[in-house]
XYZ file of C-alpha atoms in Angstrom:
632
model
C 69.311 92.866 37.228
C 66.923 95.307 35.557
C 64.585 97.082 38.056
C 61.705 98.303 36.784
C 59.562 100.496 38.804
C 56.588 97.533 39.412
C 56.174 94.134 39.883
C 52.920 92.215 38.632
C 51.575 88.770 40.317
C 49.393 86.274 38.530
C 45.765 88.033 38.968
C 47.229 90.722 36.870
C 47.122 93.525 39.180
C 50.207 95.424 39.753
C 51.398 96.076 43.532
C 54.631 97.654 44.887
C 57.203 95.787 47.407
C 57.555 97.438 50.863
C 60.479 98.664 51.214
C 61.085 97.203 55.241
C 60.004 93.797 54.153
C 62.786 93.758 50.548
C 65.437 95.006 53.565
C 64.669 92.254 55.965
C 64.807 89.573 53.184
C 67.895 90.948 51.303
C 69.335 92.554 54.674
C 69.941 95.683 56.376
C 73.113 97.187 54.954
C 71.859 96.054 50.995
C 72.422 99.038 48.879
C 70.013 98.985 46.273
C 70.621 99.843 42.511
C 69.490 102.761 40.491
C 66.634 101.968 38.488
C 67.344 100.167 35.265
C 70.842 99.933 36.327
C 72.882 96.309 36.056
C 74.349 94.605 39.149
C 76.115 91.449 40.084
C 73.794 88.863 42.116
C 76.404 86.642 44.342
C 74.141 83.181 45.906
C 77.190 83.088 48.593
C 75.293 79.776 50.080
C 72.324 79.824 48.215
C 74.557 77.702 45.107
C 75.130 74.867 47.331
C 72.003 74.490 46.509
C 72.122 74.117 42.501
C 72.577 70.491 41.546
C 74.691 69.401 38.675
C 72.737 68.491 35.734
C 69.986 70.649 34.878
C 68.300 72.930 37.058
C 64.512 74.435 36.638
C 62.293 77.159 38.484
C 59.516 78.082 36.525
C 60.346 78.888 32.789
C 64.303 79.015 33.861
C 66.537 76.369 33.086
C 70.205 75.852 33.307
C 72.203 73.129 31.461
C 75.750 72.981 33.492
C 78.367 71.156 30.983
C 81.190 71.367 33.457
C 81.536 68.505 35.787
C 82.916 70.902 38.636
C 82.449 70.393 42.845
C 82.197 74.277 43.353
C 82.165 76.513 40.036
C 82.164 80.025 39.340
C 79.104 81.833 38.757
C 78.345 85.275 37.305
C 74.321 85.442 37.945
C 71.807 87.919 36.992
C 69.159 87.674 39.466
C 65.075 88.385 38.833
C 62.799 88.793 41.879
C 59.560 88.399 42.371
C 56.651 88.544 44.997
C 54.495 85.730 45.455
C 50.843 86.012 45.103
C 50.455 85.464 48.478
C 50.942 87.910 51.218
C 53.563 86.174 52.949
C 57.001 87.691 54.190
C 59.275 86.050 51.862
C 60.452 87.203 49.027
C 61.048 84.933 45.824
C 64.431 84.887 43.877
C 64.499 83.166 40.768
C 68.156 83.380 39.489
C 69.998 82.593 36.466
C 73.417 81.498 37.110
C 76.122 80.910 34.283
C 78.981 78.651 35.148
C 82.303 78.572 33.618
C 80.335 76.750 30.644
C 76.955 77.350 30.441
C 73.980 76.949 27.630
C 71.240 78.897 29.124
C 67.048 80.201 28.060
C 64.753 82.406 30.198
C 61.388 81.869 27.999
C 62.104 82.649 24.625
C 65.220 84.552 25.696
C 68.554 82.527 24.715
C 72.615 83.562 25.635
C 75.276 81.798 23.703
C 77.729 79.857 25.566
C 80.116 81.666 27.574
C 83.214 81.052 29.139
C 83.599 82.378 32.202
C 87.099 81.938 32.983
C 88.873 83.369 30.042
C 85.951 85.829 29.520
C 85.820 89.370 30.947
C 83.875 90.103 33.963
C 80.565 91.650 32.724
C 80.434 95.585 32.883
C 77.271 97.889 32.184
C 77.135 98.537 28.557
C 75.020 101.295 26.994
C 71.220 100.791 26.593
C 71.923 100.502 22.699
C 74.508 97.494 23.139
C 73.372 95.758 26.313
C 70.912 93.041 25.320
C 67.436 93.555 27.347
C 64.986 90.279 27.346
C 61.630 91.045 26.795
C 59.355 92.742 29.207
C 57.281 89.965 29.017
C 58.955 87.538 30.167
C 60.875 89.606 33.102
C 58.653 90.194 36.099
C 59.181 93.895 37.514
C 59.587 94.977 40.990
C 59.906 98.363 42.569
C 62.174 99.094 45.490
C 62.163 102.000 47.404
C 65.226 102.990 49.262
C 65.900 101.219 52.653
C 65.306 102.990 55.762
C 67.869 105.640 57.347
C 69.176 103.475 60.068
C 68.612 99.708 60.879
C 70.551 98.173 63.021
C 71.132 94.215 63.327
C 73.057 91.580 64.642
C 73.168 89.101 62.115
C 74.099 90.936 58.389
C 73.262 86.664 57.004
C 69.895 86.540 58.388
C 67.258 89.005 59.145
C 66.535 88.813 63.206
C 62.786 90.781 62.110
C 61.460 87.643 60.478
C 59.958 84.539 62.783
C 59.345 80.839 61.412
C 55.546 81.579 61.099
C 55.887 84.098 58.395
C 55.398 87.337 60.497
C 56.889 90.485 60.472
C 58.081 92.342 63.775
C 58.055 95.977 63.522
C 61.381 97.226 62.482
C 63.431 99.261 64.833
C 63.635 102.584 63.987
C 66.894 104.697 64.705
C 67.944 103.096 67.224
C 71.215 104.471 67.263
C 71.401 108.075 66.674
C 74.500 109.212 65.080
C 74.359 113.004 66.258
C 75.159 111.513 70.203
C 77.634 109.127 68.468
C 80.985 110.674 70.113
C 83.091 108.723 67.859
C 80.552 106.927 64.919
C 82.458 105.021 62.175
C 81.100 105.351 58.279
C 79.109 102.359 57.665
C 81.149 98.888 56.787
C 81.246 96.609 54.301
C 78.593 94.017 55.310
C 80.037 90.913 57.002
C 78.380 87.586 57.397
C 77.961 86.608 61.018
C 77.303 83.512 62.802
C 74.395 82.342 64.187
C 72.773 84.630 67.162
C 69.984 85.560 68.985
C 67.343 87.854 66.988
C 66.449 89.820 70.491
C 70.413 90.499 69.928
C 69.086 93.559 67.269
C 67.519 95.287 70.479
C 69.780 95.083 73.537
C 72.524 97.989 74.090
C 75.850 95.708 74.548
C 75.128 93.833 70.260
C 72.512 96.438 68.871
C 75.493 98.691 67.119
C 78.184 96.192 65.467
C 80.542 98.282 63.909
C 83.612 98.399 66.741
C 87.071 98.135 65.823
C 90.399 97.691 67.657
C 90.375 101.190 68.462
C 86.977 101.251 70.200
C 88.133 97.506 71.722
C 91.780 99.701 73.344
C 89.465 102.523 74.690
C 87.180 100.324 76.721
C 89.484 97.833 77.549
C 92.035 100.652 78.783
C 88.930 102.291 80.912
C 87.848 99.342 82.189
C 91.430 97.642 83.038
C 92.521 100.783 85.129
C 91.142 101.653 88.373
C 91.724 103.792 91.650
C 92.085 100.162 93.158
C 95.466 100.478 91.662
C 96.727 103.034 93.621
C 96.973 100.371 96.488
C 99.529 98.456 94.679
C 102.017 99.650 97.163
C 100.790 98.217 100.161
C 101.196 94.935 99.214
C 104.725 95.719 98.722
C 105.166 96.895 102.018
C 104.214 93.277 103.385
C 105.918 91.276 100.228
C 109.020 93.476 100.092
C 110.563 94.303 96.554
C 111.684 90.622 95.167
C 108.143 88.987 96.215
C 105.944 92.114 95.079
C 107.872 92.490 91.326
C 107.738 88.744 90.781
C 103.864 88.327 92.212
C 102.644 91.828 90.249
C 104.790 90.087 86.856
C 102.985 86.789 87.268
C 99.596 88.213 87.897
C 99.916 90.512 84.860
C 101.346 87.456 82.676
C 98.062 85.219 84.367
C 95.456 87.946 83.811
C 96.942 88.669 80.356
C 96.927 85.151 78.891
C 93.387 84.264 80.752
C 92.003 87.431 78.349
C 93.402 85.926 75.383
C 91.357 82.686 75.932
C 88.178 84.725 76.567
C 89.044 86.437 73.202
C 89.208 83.055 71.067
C 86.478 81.568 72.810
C 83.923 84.737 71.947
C 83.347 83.077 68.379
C 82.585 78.910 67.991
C 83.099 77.760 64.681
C 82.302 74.731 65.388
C 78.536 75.472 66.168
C 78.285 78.866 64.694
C 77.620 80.555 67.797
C 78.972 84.038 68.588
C 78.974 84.037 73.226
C 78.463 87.957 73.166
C 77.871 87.968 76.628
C 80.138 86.204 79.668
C 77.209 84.554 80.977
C 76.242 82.284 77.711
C 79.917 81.832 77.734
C 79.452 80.074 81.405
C 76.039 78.555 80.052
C 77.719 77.150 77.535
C 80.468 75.591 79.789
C 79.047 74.755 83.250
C 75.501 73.958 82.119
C 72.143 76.797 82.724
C 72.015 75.848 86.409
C 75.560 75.723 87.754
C 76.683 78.483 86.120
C 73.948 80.774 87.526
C 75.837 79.375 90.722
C 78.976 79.870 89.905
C 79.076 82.904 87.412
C 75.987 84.945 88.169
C 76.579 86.951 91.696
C 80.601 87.660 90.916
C 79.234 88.844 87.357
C 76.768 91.131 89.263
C 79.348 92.304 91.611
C 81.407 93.381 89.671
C 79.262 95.645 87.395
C 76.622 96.891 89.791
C 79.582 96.320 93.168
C 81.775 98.535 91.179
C 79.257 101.462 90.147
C 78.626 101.774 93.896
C 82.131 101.631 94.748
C 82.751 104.376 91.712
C 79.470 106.899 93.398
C 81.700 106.620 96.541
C 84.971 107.284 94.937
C 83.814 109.679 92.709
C 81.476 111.497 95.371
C 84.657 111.272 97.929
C 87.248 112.717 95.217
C 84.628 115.477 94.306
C 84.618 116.637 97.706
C 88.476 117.318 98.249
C 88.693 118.916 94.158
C 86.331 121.344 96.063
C 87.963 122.013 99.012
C 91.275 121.995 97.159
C 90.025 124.778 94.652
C 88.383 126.594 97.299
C 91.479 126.876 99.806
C 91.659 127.333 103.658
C 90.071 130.522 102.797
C 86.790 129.449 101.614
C 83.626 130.782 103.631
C 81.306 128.917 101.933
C 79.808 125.867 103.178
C 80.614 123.075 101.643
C 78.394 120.006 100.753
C 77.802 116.914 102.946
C 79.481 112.988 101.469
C 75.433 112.017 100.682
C 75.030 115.516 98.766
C 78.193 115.158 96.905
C 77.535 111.259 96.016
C 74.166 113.011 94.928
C 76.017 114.922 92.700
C 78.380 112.535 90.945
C 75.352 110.007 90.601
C 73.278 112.840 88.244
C 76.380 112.884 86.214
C 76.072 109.715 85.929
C 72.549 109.124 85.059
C 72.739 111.609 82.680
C 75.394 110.436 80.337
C 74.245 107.313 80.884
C 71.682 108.059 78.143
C 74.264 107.071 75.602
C 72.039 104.147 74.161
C 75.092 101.145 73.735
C 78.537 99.727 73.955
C 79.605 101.406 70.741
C 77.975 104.904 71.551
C 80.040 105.512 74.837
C 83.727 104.974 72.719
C 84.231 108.640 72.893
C 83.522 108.307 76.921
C 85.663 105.051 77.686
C 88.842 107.075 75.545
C 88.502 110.030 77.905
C 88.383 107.682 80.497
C 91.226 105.749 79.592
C 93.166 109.402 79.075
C 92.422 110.776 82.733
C 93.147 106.912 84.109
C 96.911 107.211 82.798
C 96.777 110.918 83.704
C 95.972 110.684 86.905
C 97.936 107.365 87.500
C 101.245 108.666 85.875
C 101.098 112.016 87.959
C 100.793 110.633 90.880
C 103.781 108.567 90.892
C 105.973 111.423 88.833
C 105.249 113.716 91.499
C 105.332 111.542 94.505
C 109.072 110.420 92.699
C 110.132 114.225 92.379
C 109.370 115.155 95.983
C 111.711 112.244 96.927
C 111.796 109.783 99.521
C 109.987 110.566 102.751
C 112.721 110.593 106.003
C 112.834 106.956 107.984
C 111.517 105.410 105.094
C 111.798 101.408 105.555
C 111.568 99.247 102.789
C 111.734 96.103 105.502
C 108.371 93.738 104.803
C 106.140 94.622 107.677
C 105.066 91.594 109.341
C 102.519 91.078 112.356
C 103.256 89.606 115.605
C 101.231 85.855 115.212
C 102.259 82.980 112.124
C 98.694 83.203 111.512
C 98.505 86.660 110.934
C 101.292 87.154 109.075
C 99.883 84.156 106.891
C 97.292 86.088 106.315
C 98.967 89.654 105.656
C 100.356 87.833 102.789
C 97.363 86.273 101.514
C 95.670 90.172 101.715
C 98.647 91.416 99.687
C 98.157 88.837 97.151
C 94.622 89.609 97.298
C 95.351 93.399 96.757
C 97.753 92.424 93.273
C 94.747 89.938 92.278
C 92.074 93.317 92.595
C 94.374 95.335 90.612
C 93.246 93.610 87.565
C 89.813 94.046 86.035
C 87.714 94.131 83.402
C 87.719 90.243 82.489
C 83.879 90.029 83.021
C 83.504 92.881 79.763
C 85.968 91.543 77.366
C 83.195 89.207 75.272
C 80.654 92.272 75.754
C 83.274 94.725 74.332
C 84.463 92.138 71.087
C 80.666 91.531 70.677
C 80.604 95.189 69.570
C 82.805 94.396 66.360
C 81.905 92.742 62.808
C 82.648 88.923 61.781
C 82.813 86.815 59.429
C 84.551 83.110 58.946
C 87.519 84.630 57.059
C 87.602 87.723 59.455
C 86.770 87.010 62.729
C 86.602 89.707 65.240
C 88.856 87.917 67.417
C 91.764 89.685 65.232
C 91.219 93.305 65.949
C 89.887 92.751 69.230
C 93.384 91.007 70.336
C 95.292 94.077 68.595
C 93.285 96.441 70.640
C 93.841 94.616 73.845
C 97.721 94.142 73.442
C 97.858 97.739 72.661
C 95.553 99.145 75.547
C 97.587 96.207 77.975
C 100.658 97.313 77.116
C 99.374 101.255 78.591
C 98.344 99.147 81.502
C 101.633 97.916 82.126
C 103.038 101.366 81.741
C 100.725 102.663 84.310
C 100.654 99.802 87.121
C 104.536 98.838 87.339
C 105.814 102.604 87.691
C 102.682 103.490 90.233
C 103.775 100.128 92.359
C 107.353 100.535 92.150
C 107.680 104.179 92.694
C 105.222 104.559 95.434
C 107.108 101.950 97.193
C 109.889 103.926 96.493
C 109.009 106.953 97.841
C 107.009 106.349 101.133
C 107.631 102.631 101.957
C 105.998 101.269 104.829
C 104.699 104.941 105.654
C 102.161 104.446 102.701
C 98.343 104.416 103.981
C 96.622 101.321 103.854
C 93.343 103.033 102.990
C 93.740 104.997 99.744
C 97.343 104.569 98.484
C 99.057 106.834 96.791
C 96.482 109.355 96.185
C 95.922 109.413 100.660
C 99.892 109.607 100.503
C 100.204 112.129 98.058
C 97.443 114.437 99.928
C 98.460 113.424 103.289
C 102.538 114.314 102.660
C 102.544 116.729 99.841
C 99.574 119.135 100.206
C 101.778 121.773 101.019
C 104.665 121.389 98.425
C 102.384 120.689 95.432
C 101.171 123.369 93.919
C 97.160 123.189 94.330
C 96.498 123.111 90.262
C 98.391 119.625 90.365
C 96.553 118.225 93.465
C 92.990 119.673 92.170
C 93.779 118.347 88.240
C 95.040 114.664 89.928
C 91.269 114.663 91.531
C 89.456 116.033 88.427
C 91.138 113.048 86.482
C 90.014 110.670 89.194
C 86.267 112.113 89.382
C 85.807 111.856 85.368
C 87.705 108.304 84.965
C 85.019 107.435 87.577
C 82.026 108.816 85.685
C 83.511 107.117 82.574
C 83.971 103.745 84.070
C 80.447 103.566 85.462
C 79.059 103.816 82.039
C 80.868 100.796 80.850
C 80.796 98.826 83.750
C 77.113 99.579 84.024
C 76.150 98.604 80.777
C 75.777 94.686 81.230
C 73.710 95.500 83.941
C 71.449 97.515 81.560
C 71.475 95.041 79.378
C 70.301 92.153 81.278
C 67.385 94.633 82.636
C 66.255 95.165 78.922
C 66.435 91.963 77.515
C 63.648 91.009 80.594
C 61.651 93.408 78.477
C 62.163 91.595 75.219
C 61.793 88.553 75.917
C 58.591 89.453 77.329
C 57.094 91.717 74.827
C 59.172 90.752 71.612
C 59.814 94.179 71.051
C 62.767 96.751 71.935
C 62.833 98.818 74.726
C 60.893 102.441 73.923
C 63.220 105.329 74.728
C 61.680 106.438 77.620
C 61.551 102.810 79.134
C 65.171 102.637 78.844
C 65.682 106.021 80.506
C 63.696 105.082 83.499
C 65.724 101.714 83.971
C 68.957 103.460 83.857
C 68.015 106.295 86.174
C 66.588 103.307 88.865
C 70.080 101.491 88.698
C 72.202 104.460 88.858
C 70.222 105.977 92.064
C 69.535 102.461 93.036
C 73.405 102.136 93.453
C 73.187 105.729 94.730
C 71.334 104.191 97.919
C 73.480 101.406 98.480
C 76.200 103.497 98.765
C 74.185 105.868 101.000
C 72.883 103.190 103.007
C 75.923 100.085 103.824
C 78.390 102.503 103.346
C 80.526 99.682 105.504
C 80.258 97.422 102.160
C 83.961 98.333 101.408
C 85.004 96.185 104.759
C 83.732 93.268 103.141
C 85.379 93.962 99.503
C 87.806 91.558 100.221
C 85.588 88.618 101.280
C 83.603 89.260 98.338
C 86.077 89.745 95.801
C 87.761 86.657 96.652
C 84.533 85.086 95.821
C 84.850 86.715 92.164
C 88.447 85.736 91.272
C 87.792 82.690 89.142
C 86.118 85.129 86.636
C 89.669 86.595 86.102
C 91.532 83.546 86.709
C 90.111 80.442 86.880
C 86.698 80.404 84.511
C 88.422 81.349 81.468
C 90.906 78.081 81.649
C 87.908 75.614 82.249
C 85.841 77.261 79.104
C 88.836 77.070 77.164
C 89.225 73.295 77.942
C 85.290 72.284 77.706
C 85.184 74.473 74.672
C 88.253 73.558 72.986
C 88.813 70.164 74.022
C 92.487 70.239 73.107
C 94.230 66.627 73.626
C 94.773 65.158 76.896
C 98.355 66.003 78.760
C 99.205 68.485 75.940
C 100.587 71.632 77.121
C 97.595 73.199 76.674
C 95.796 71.052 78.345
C 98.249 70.859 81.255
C 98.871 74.575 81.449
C 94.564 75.489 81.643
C 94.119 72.708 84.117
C 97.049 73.874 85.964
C 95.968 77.753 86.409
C 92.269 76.724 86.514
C 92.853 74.815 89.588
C 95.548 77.457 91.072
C 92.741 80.114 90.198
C 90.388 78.040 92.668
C 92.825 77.508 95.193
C 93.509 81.349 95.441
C 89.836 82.290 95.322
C 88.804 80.200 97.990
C 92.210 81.054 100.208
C 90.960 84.878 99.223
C 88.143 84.129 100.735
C 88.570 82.851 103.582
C 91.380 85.454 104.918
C 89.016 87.953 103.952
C 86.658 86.136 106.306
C 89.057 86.169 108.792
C 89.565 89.522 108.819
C 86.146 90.270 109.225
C 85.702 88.545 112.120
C 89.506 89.291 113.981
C 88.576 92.879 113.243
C 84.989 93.206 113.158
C 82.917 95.672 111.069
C 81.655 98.997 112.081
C 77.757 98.713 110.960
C 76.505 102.484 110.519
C 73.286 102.069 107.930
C 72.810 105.784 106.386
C 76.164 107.149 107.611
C 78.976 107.471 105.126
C 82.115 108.735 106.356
């Protein structure tokens, strides 16, 4: 195609193209040729179009001789504006089949055969044929705008049915607070999403891969929750707590591979970038706002408080370990140091989406393993403690040890996480029909899963190991490793452990906080049709982070009732993923697939509402200190 520098409509006056409007027509990540340069036009869909025969636009015509369902084209495209002031952008192309007689005005190409023939290459002005000005309309192009970010790469999400143009969204991305930015890719075609998709943090940057999938998954999947592991051996023993934490790994494992096929539908085009228009999709608008909405919110905005108290906590002993028993200074109070950790928070919570914080989620996933491996190595060195039993310990009534079991099941089921981001973390990534992003994100969760595996079995099996039933129920190993091997660690190992701890927490809460940011902003753009302004988005991340700052301040007895809720969110690990597969899939009745989904799905329920009601249980058997405003 010839660009000239100016395009001239019907009245005879000559008027420029803006450059935002060619970009939202031809779409974002177009690179646009030199002037009076030659390029290759490809109609992808638009040829479905072209009817055999002959085809006209305006003084173009094309004669096909080749009686052929899909052929070949090479086409040399001319654009024009229309005289109207409308959005759109008129193409008229020429496009030359295997066998083609073709005229453009008084402008005539022999016939060509395009499959023994070369591909066309730019020839020198002298050789290549030119058609007459006259006959050519001219358009300038100016080049396309620094940074535009979309979600579809097929459609432009700027442009509405009535003709309109939305305001483009200007650098929305920054690439100097990138911490790990990829060079820009080779523009995919994407399925059908929402246009509001261009504006919200979790789908505004698309350009993930199965590295950036590994880091968050591996931040997300590993938690200080799994330094309890050991306590449910204590009332399992070792044959019952290998063969539960295997099966819950296998479970957890396979229930994330569903999740992963079901993120793209090719059936309707439809890419479910988020887990709740996954659950839409599958239990209807209303019931899965029942089902699917409060375990979704707890556990995002449940775990950021749980990760200001953790993180707060830890923060306090890294001080007093660094300071010594000779420290004069006076240290701070839980609320100050919660304080603390939650600025932290807030501020690198700045990082504007999913695909900005990959740099964050891989330190994360670095101290997670640090912190989880050094524990166990150290609390394996120092040997077993004296009297250790490994004998399950069992309470005096059926009905309560019924119910210790059904806690240290609950305590394997906890130990996994991170189902409810998997769709928000693969919605980060590129995708087209022939390369779906279901492919690297898999890769990146087998690799990050197999870390996980590393991290978990050792940290189960060797804290059992060394302090058997003398391991706390409240904390775990780290408690244990404080509580029986302050004095014979050296204080750089116990202060690095809880530095590891303290930034895996900060880490986590940016990922795990994310949806909810999400879900805050896209109230905003629904309402307004516009993104979120930068200072906007500040102020909603600062309100949730100190907003889960004074939950923690104020219930600080919310951890008594973890297990009552968290039965309540199981099915989103183990249950919800087997009924989407089978609504979504519909595989054939009493095949194993079928059998297998139906099978877990139902076992998933079972254990959730079992979960739940020996977390009740314990609740009332044991009751719950209230104390609003008074952390321990």
């Amino acid at each position: 195609m010839k660009l000239l520098k100016e395009m001239q409509d019907h009245s005879g006056t000559r008027k420029p193209i803006n450059s935002e409007r060619w970009h939202a027509c031809a779409g974002p990540l177009v690179t646009l040729p030199q002037v009076g340069s030659l390029v290759y036009y490809f109609p992808q869909g638009h040829s479905e179009q072209v009817k055999r025969g002959e085809w006209k636009m305006g003084n173009l015509s094309l004669h096909e001789e080749n009686n052929i369902s899909e052929p070949t084209y090479h086409t040399k495209a001319l654009a024009k504006h229309p005289k109207d002031d409308r959005s759109h952008i008129l193409i008229k192309r020429m496009l030359l089949p295997r066998t083609f007689k073709i005229q453009v005005g008084n402008y005539k190409m022999g016939d060509i055969d395009g499959e023994n023939s070369a591909p066309l290459t730019p020839r020198p002005a002298s050789v290549a044929p030119t058609p007459p000005i006259a006959q050519t309309p001219s358009i300038i192009v100016s080049a396309p705008p620094s940074q535009f970010h979309s979600p579809s790469l097929s459609r432009s999400p700027l442009l509405t049915p009535g003709g309109t143009v939305r305001k483009t969204p200007r650098f929305r991305t920054p690439r100097f607070i990138t911490p790990l930015g990829s060079p820009m890719r080779k523009a995919l075609k994407l399925t059908k999403l929402d246009p509001q998709d261009a504006w919200l943090p979790i789908t505004e940057s698309r350009n993930g891969n199965s590295y950036y999938a590994a880091y968050h998954t591996l931040c997300s999947g590993i938690g200080i929750q799994a330094l309890i592991l050991p306590v449910a051996f204590t009332i399992l023993g070792w044959t019952w707590g290998v063969i539960c934490l295997t099966l819950a790994f296998i479970w957890q494992l396979y229930t994330l591979y569903l999740l992963v096929q079901l993120h793209e539908s090719h059936e309707n085009g439809i890419r479910y970038s988020r887990y709740m228009q996954l659950a839409s999709a599958t239990f209807g608008e209303k019931l899965s706002k029942f089902l699917a909405a409060f375990p979704i919110m707890y556990l995002s905005g449940g775990t950021c408080v749980a990760l200001i108290v953790i993180g707060g906590s830890t923060s306090r002993m890294f001080y007093q370990t660094l300071c010594g028993t000779t420290c004069t200074s006076k240290p701070l109070t839980n609320v100050e140091w919660y304080l603390v950790f939650t600025f932290a928070a807030v501020l690198l919570s700045q990082l504007p989406n999913l695909n900005s914080i990959a740099g964050v989620s891989l330190i994360g996933a670095i101290t997670a393993v640090g912190y989880c491996t050094m524990i166990w190595v150290v609390s394996v060195a120092e040997g077993r403690l004296p009297n250790v039993s490994y004998n399950p310990v069992r309470s005096g009534s059926e009905i309560a040890k019924i119910f210790d079991v059904l806690n240290a099941l609950g305590i394997i089921a906890f130990a996994f996480r991170g189902h409810n981001l998997i769709l928000e973390i693969q919605a980060t990534m590129p995708s087209d029909e022939k390369h779906p992003s279901s492919v690297p994100m898999w890769r990146g969760v087998k690799g990050s899963y197999s870390i996980v595996a590393l991290c978990l079995f050792p940290l189960a099996i060797g804290g059992y190991w060394a302090y058997g039933h003398l391991i706390p129920a409240n904390g775990g190993m780290l408690t244990a490793l404080y509580a029986f091997h302050s004095k014979d660690v050296a204080r750089s190992i116990l202060g690095l452990i809880s530095f590891f701890v303290i930034i895996n927490a900060v880490s986590s809460f940016q990922i795990y906080g994310m949806p909810m940011y999400d879900d805050m902003e896209s109230t905003y753009t629904r309402r307004f049709k516009k993104p979120c302004p930068w200072w906007l988005r500040a102020i909603i991340r600062a309100m949730f982070g100190f907003g889960c700052f004074f939950i923690a301040v104020a219930i600080p007895f919310l951890s008594s009732v973890a297990g009552l809720v968290g039965g309540i969110s199981l099915p989103v690990t183990l249950a919800y993923p087997c009924f989407m597969w089978l609504k979504m899939k519909k595989p054939k009745m009493y095949s194993p697939m079928w059998c297998l989904n139906w099978a877990l799905g139902l076992l998933g329920m079972g254990l959730s509402g079992i979960l739940t009601a020996a977390g009740l249980y314990v609740v009332i058997d044991t009751g719950v200190q209230i104390s609003f405003f008074k952390p321990n």
